[in-house]
XYZ file of C-alpha atoms in Angstrom:
573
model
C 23.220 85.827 34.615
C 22.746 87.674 37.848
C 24.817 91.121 36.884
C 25.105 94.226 34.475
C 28.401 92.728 33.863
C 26.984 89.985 31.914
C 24.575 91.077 30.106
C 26.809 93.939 28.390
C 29.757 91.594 25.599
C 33.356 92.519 26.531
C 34.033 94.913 23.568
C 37.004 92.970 22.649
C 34.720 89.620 21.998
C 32.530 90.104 18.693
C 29.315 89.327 18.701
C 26.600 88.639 16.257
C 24.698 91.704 14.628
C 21.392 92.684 16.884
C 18.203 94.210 15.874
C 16.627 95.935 18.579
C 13.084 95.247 19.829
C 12.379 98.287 21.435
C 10.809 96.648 24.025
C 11.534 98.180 27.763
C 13.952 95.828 28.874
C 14.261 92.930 26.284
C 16.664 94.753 24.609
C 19.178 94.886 28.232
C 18.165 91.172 28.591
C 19.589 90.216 24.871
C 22.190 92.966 24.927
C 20.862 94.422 22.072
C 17.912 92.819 20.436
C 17.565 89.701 18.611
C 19.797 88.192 16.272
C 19.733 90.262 13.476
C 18.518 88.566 9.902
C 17.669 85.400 11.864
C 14.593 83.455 13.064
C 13.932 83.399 16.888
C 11.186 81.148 18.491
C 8.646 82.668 21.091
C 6.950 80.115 23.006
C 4.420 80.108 25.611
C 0.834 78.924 26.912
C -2.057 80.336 25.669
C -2.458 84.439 27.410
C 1.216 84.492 27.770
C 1.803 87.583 25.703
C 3.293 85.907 22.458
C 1.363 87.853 20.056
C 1.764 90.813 21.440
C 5.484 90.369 21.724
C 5.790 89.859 17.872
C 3.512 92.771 16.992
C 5.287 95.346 18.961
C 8.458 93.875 17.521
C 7.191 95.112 13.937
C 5.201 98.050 15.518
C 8.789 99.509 16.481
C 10.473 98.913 14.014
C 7.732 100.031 11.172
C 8.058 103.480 13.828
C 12.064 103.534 13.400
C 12.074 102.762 9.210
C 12.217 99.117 9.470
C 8.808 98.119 7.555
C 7.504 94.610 8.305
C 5.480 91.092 7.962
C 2.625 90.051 10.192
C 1.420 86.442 8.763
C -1.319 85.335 10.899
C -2.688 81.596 10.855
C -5.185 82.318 13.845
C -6.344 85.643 13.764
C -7.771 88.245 10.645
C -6.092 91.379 9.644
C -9.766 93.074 10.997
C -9.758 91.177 14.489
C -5.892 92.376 14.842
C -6.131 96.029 14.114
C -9.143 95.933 16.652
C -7.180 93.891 19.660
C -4.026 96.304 19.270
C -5.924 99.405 19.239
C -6.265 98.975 23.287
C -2.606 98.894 23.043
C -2.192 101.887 21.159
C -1.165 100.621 18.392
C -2.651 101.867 14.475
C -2.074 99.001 12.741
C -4.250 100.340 9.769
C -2.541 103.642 9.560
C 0.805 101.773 9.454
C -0.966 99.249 6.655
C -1.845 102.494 4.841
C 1.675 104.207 4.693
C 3.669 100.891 3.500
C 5.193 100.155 6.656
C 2.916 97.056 7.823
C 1.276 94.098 6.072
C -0.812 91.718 7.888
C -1.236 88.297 5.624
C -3.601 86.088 6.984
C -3.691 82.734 5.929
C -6.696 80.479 6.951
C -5.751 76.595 7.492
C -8.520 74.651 8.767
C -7.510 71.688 10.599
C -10.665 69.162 9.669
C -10.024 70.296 5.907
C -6.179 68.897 6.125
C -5.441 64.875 4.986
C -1.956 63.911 5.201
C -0.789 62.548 1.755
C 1.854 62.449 -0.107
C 4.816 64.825 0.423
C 4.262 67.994 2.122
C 5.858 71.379 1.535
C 5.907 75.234 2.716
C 6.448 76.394 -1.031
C 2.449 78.159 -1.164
C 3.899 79.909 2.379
C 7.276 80.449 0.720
C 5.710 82.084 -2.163
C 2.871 84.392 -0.882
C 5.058 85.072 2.381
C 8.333 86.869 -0.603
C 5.686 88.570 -1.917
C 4.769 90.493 0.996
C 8.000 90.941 1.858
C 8.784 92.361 -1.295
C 5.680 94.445 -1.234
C 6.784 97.095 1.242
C 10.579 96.199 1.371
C 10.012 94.228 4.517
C 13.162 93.948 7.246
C 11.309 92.038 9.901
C 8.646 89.080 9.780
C 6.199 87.235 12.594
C 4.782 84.324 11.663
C 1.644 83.786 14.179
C 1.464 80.728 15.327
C 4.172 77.778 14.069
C 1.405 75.303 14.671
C -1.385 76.086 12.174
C 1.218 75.175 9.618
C 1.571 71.535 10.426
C -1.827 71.058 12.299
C -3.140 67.527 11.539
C 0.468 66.209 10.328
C 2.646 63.447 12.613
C 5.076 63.124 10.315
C 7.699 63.903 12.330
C 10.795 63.971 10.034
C 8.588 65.862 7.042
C 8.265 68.572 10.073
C 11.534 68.491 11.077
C 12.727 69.076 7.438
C 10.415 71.461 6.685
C 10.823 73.439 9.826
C 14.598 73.948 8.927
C 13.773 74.953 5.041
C 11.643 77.524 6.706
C 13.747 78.661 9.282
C 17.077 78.635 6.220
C 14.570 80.645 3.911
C 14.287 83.302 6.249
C 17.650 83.583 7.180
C 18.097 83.790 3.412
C 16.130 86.326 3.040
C 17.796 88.413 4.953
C 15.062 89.123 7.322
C 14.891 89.536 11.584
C 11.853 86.903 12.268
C 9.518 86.010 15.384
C 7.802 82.824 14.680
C 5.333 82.157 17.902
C 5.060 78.626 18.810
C 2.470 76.615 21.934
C 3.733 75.380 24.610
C 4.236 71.406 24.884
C 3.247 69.200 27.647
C 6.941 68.293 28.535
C 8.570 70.531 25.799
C 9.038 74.032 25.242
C 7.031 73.122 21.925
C 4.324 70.956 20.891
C 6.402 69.177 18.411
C 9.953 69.799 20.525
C 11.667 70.743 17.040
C 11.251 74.017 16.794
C 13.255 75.216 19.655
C 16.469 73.196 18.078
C 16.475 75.101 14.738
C 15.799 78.114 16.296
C 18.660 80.999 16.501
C 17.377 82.665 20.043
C 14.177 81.180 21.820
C 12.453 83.023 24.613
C 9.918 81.234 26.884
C 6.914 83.237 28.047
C 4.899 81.544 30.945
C 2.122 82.983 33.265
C 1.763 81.818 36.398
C -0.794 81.462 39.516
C -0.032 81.721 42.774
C -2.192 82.210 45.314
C -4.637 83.575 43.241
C -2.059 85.796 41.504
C -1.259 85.856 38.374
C 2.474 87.095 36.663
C 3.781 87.095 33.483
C 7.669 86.007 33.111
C 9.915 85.810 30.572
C 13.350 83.788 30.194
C 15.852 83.363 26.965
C 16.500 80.078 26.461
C 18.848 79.951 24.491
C 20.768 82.866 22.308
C 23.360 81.978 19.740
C 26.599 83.573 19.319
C 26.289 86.120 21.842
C 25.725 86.046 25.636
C 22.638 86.743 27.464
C 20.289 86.861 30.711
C 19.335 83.585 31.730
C 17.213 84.229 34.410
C 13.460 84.488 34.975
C 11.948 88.216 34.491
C 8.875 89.625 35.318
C 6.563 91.622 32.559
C 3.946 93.452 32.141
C 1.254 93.947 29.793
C 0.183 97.795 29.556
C -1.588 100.522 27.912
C 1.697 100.665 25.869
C 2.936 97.533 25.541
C 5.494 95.057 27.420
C 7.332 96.236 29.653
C 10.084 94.183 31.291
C 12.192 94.924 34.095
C 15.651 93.019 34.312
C 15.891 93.633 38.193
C 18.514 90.910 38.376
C 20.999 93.562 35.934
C 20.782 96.303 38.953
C 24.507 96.365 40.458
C 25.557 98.480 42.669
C 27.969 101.499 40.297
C 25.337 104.093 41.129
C 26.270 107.838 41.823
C 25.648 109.191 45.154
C 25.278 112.817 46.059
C 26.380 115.148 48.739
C 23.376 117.375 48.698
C 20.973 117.438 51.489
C 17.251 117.730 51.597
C 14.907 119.327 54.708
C 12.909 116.933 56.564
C 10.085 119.423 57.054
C 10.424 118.842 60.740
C 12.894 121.578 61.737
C 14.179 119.975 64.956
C 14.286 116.615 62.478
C 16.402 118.206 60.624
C 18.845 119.412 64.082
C 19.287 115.895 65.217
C 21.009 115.712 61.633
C 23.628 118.406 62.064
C 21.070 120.490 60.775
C 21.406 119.605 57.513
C 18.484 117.291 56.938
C 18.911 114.013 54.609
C 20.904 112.881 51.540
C 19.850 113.097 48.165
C 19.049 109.345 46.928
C 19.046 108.132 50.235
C 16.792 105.506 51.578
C 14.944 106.707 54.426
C 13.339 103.755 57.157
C 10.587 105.095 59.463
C 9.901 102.004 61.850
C 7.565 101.536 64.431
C 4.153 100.149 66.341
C 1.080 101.205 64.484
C -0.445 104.749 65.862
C 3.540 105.587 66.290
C 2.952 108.564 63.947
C 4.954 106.662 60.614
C 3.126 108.017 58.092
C 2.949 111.643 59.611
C 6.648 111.687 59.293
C 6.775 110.401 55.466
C 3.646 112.798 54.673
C 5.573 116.024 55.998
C 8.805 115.094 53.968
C 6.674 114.884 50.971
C 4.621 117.899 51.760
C 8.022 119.844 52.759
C 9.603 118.364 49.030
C 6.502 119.398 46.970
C 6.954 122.833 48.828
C 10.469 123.119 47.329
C 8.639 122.255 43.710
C 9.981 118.725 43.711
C 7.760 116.021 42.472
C 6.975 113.264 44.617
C 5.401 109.725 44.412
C 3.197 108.364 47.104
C 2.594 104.315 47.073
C 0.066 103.527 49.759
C -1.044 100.069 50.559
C -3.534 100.587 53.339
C -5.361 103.688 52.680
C -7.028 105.897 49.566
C -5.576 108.896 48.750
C -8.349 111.021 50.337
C -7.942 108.978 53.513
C -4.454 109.947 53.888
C -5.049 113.803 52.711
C -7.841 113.650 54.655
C -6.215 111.821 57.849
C -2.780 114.120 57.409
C -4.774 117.462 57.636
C -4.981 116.767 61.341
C -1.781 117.038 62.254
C -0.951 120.085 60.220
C -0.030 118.837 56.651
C -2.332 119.254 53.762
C -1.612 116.658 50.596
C -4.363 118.273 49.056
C -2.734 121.323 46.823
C 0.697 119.612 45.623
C -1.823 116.218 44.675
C -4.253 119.110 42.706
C -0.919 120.597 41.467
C 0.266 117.247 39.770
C 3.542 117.411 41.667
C 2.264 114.833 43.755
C 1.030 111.913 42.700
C -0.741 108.441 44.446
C -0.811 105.129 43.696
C -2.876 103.386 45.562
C -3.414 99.397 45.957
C -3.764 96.563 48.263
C -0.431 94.428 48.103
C -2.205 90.956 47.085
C -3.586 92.269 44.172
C -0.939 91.303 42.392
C 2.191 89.040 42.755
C 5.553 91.236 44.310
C 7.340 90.697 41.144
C 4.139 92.928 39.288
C 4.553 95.408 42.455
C 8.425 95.872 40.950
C 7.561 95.723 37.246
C 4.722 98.573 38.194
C 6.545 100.792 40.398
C 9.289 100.643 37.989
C 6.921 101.969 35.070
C 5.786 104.454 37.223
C 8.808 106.220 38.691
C 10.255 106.243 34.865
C 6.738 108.186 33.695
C 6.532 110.821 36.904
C 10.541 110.992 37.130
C 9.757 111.705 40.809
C 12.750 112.959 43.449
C 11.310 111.586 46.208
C 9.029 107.991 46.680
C 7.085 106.838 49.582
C 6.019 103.240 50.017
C 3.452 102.975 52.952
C 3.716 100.613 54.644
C 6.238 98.575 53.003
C 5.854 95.781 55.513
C 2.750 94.993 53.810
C 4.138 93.610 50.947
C 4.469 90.251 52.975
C 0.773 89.625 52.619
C 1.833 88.598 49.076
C 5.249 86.764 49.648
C 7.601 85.167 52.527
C 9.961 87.945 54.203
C 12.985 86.269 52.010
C 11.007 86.836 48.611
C 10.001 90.164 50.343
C 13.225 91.532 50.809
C 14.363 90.520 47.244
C 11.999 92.249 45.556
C 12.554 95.420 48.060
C 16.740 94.608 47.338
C 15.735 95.291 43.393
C 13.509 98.072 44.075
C 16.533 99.945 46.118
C 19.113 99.602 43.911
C 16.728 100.632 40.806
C 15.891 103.683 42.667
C 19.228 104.780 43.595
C 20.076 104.183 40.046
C 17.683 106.985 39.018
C 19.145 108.923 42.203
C 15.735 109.151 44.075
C 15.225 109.331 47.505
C 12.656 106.614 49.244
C 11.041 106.879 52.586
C 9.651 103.299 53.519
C 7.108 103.390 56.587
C 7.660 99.656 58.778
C 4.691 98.311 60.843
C 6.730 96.639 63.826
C 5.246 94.531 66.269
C 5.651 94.204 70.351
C 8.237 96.352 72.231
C 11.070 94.128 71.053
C 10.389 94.641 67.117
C 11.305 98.333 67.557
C 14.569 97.884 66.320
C 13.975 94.901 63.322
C 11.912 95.585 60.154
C 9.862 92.768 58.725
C 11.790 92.476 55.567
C 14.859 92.526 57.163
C 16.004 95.146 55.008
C 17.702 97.207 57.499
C 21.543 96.513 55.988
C 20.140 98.227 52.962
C 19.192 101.072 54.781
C 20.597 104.508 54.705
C 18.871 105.698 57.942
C 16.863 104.563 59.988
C 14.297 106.081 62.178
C 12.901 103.951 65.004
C 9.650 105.460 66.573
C 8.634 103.669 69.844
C 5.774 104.090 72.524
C 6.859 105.907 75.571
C 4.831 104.356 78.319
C 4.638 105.779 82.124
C 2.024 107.175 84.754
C -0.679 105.414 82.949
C -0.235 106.960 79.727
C 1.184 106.460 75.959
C 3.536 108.437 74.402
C 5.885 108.860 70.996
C 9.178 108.862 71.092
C 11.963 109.150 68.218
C 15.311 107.807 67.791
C 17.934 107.927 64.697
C 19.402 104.044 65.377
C 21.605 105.009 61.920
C 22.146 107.238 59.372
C 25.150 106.750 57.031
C 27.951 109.236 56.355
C 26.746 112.287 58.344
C 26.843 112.647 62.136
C 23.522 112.983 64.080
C 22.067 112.892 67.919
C 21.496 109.856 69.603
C 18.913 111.035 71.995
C 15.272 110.579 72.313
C 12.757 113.382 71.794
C 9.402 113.022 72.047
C 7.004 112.753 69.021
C 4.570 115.339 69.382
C 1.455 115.364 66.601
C -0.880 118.320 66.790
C -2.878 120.216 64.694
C -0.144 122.723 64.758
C 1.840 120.310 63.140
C 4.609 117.412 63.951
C 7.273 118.560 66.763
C 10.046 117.085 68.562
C 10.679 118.227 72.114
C 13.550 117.068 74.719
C 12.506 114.262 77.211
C 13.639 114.603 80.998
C 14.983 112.285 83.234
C 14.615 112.052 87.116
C 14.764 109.596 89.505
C 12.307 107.474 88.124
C 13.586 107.379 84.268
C 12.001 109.746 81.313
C 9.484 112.415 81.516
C 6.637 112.303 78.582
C 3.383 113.815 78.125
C 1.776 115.179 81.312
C 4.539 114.207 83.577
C 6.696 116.003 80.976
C 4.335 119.079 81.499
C 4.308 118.970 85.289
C 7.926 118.773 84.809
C 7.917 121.495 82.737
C 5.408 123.438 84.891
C 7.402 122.866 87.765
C 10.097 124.423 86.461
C 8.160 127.563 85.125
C 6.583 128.259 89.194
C 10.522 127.641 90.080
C 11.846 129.888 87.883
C 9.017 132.292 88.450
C 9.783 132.140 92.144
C 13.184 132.394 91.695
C 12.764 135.768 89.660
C 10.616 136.983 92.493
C 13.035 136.249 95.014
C 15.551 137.691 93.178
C 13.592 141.073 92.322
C 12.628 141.360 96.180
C 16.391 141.114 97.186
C 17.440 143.721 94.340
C 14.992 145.750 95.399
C 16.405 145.561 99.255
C 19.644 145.681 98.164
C 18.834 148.985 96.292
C 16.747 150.868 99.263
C 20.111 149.675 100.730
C 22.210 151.559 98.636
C 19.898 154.505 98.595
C 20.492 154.673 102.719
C 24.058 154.218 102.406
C 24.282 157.008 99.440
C 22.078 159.655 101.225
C 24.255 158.945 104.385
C 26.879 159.476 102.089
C 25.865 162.520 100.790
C 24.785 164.098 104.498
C 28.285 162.706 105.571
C 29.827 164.871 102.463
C 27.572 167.871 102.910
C 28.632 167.963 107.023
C 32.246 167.396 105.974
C 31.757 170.546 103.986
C 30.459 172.417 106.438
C 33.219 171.450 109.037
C 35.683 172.421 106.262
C 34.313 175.611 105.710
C 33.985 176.317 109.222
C 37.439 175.129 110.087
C 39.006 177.678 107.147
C 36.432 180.394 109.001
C 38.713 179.559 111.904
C 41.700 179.705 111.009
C 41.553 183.095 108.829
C 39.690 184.639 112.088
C 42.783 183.245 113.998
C 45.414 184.529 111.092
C 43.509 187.930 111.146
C 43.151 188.343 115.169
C 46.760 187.888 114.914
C 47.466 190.291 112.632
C 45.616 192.738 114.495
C 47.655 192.079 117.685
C 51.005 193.010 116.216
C 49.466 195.987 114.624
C 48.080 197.097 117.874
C 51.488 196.742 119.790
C 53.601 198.236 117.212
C 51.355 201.329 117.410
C 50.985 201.214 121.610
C 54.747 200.616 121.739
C 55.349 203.964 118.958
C 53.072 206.201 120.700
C 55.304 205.099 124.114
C 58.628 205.633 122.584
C 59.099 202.459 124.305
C 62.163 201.986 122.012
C 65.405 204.068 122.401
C 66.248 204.648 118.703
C 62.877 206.520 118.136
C 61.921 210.266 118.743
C 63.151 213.459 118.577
């Protein structure tokens, strides 16, 4: 089964009762638990986990009121409370208060001779009785094996086997019995797995030096279940088992948008920054500035009181805090205020489906909002690109499940890799930012690129990648004749353009300033012009009221000459 849809029943098909494990991830495997008041056979190789299976089977369910049976044919109640201790587990304290008994039965093999019939009644007897004891719901019997050790009868074992496996399922009670793995069989005898109800196969496997746990179910009766191969792990709390084949792709997705840190970042996308649960690819040659980028989203995000998790896979966490304080971004205080947190490992320690099963367990106990994997393309060191990119496939659609945002640093390789990721993961990809090396007039430089970035609108120019110990900054590139303008030939550029503009201020000063001595001549002309006009004026109305009054005076004059002449006839005496 390869999909969520198959491991859940359709609601209108019934399906058997299930008693849940509480084991992370069996439970979504089974779709439920196992089959409730029936036996089910765990089988492995010696290391696989079996034991520890079954006892954290009882474990949880003494925890959640269902007391139960530990009957042990290997190991003493002593050597058991001591083992699962490292586990967490109290086995005594759960002895004490009624909810665990741990029977063990010694059956030494050099001690048996095979006479006569032979019968489970002894185990039938002692086994009700602790059952009975505490009220028992659940039984392990630990390991199928020691029961019929030095026997070849092969139809006495097959009958027994079923009388055993019909008593418990009488009983009433949810059983594990752990079995060996066979040469050719799931079993050593090859009987078990047929009377069985549900039988899960544990196997550990080497490769290259690697070892991983897996798990697969068989076979499940009366219900339907995951069939595939899955990955476990064996922690300070138990198994833990990721079903990364369940992950479909019904997750949310939000509209809210996160800074960058990097303000002109930010610009080239509409100035919004990125999408929440996103998936973020930084690509590029090595010394591109990758990691620079990833470290001043988390710094920005831990800023903002966000939590973030940091997976490196080349360098310690005081490397990188150390490294990152160079260009103007300090990991030091959010990593010393527990909102960020590092996890740092070389990739071929362990096998990619561990990486998965780890990360996994990790996100789920920091509940981070944003994760970094650094560099992701190193995860090849422990697989082939195609069992690369599956595991990477799982880990994207598991994160965006939990609606987290991931930032995934790419070492490329060569000029022509720019635009390819090693995993080829790039279809999976919400954006992607390609970093390349800007090469002219015998010198190196960084230059960035958004090649994609799904559902919002962004630039699709270059700026130059510009680390400092200011900080990260992205400036414009220029183009002339002879293509784009980085570094110093950016600067002369720039330079240039500062004496140009400096000498075009100049020029334009001096000619305001002629201009205005200009106007100054042309208003004081003006003014002398006015004042003269004035004057004229004033003369001119000097003039004409000398004229006016001269006049006068003449008519005056003659009008008394011509009275005192009695030059007219109609005057005198």
């Amino acid at each position: 089964m390869s999909s969520a849809e198959n491991f859940a029943p359709p609601s209108a098909v019934p399906s058997i009762d299930k008693c849940p494990t509480g084991i992370r991830g069996l439970d979504d495997i089974t779709s439920g638990g196992l089959p409730h008041g029936r036996p089910t056979l765990v089988c492995g190789n010696a290391g696989c986990g079996k034991t520890i299976l079954a006892m954290e089977f009882l474990v949880n369910g003494a925890r959640d009121g269902e007391p139960g049976v530990f009957m042990s044919f290997e190991e003493k109640s002593e050597e058991l409370v001591q083992n699962f201790a490292s586990l967490g587990f109290d086995l005594a304290q759960l002895q004490e208060d009624k909810k665990l008994a741990i029977d063990y039965i010694h059956i030494e093999r050099s001690e048996i001779e095979e006479t006569g019939e032979y019968d489970l009644d002894g185990l039938f007897i002692r086994l009700n009785h602790a059952i009975d004891s505490i009220g028992a719901k659940r039984v392990v019997l630990d390991t199928v094996e020691a029961l019929f050790s030095g026997f070849t009868n092969t139809s006495i074992l097959r009958a027994e086997l079923r009388r055993l496996f019909r008593w418990l399922k009488d009983k009433g009670v949810t059983a594990i019995i752990t079995g060996e793995r066979g040469g050719s069989q799931l079993t050593r005898h090859g009987l078990e797995e047929y009377v069985a109800d549900c039988v899960i196969l544990l196997d550990m496997r080497v490769d290259q030096q690697v070892a991983t746990r897996r798990l697969r179910v068989v076979k499940y009766r009366g219900t339907i279940h995951g069939g595939d191969e899955y990955p476990f792990l064996i922690g300070a709390g138990g198994i833990s088992i990721l079903p990364i084949t369940s992950l479909g792709l019904d997750h949310p997705v939000s509209t809210e948008r996160f800074s960058t840190g990097i303000e002109r970042l930010d610009t080239m996308f509409s100035g919004q920054g990125l999408f929440r649960g996103s998936t973020v690819l930084i690509s590029g040659n090595a010394g591109s500035g990758k990691s620079s980028i990833a470290s001043r989203i988390v710094e920005a995000a831990c800023q903002r009181g966000e939590r973030c998790l940091y997976f490196a896979f080349e360098e310690s966490p005081a490397q990188i805090t150390r490294n990152m304080r160079s260009v103007g971004v300090d990991l030091g205080p959010p990593a010393d205020a527990g909102l960020l947190t590092f996890c740092a490992s070389r990739p071929s320690g362990q096998g990619l489906e561990m990486h998965l099963v780890k990360i996994h367990e990790r996100v789920l106990e920091t509940k981070p909002s944003i994760v970094v994997f650094d560099p992701v393309s190193n995860l090849t060191a422990v697989g082939n690109p195609y069992e690369a990119k599956i595991m990477l496939t799982r880990l994207i659609d598991f994160l965006k499940t939990q609606g987290i945002s991931a930032v995934m640093t790419d070492l490329t390789h060569g000029a022509n890799g720019v635009e390819s990721s090693t995993e080829e993961i790039s279809s999976l990809i919400d954006t992607w930012l390609c970093l390349r090396d800007l090469e002219s007039n015998g010198e190196r430089n960084r230059g960035l690129y958004i090649l994609k970035s799904r559902g919002m609108s962004h630039s699709n120019q270059i700026r130059e990648f510009v680390l400092s110990s200011d900080g990260i900054d992205l400036v414009d590139v220029y183009l002339d004749s002879d293509g784009i303008l980085t570094g110093t030939a950016r600067r002369a550029h720039e330079a240039r353009q500062r004496i140009e503009a400096v000498s075009q201020r100049q020029d334009r000063e001096r000619r305001q300033r002629e201009i205005d001595a200009q106007q100054a001549g042309l208003d004081a002309r003006m003014a002398a012009l006015r004042v003269e006009q004035t004057r004229l004026t004033a003369e001119l109305e000097a003039m004409q009221a000398e004229a006016q009054l001269r006049q006068s005076g003449e008519t005056d004059l003659r009008a008394t000459v011509a009275a005192s002449r009695k030059a007219d006839a109609g005057t005198g005496s």
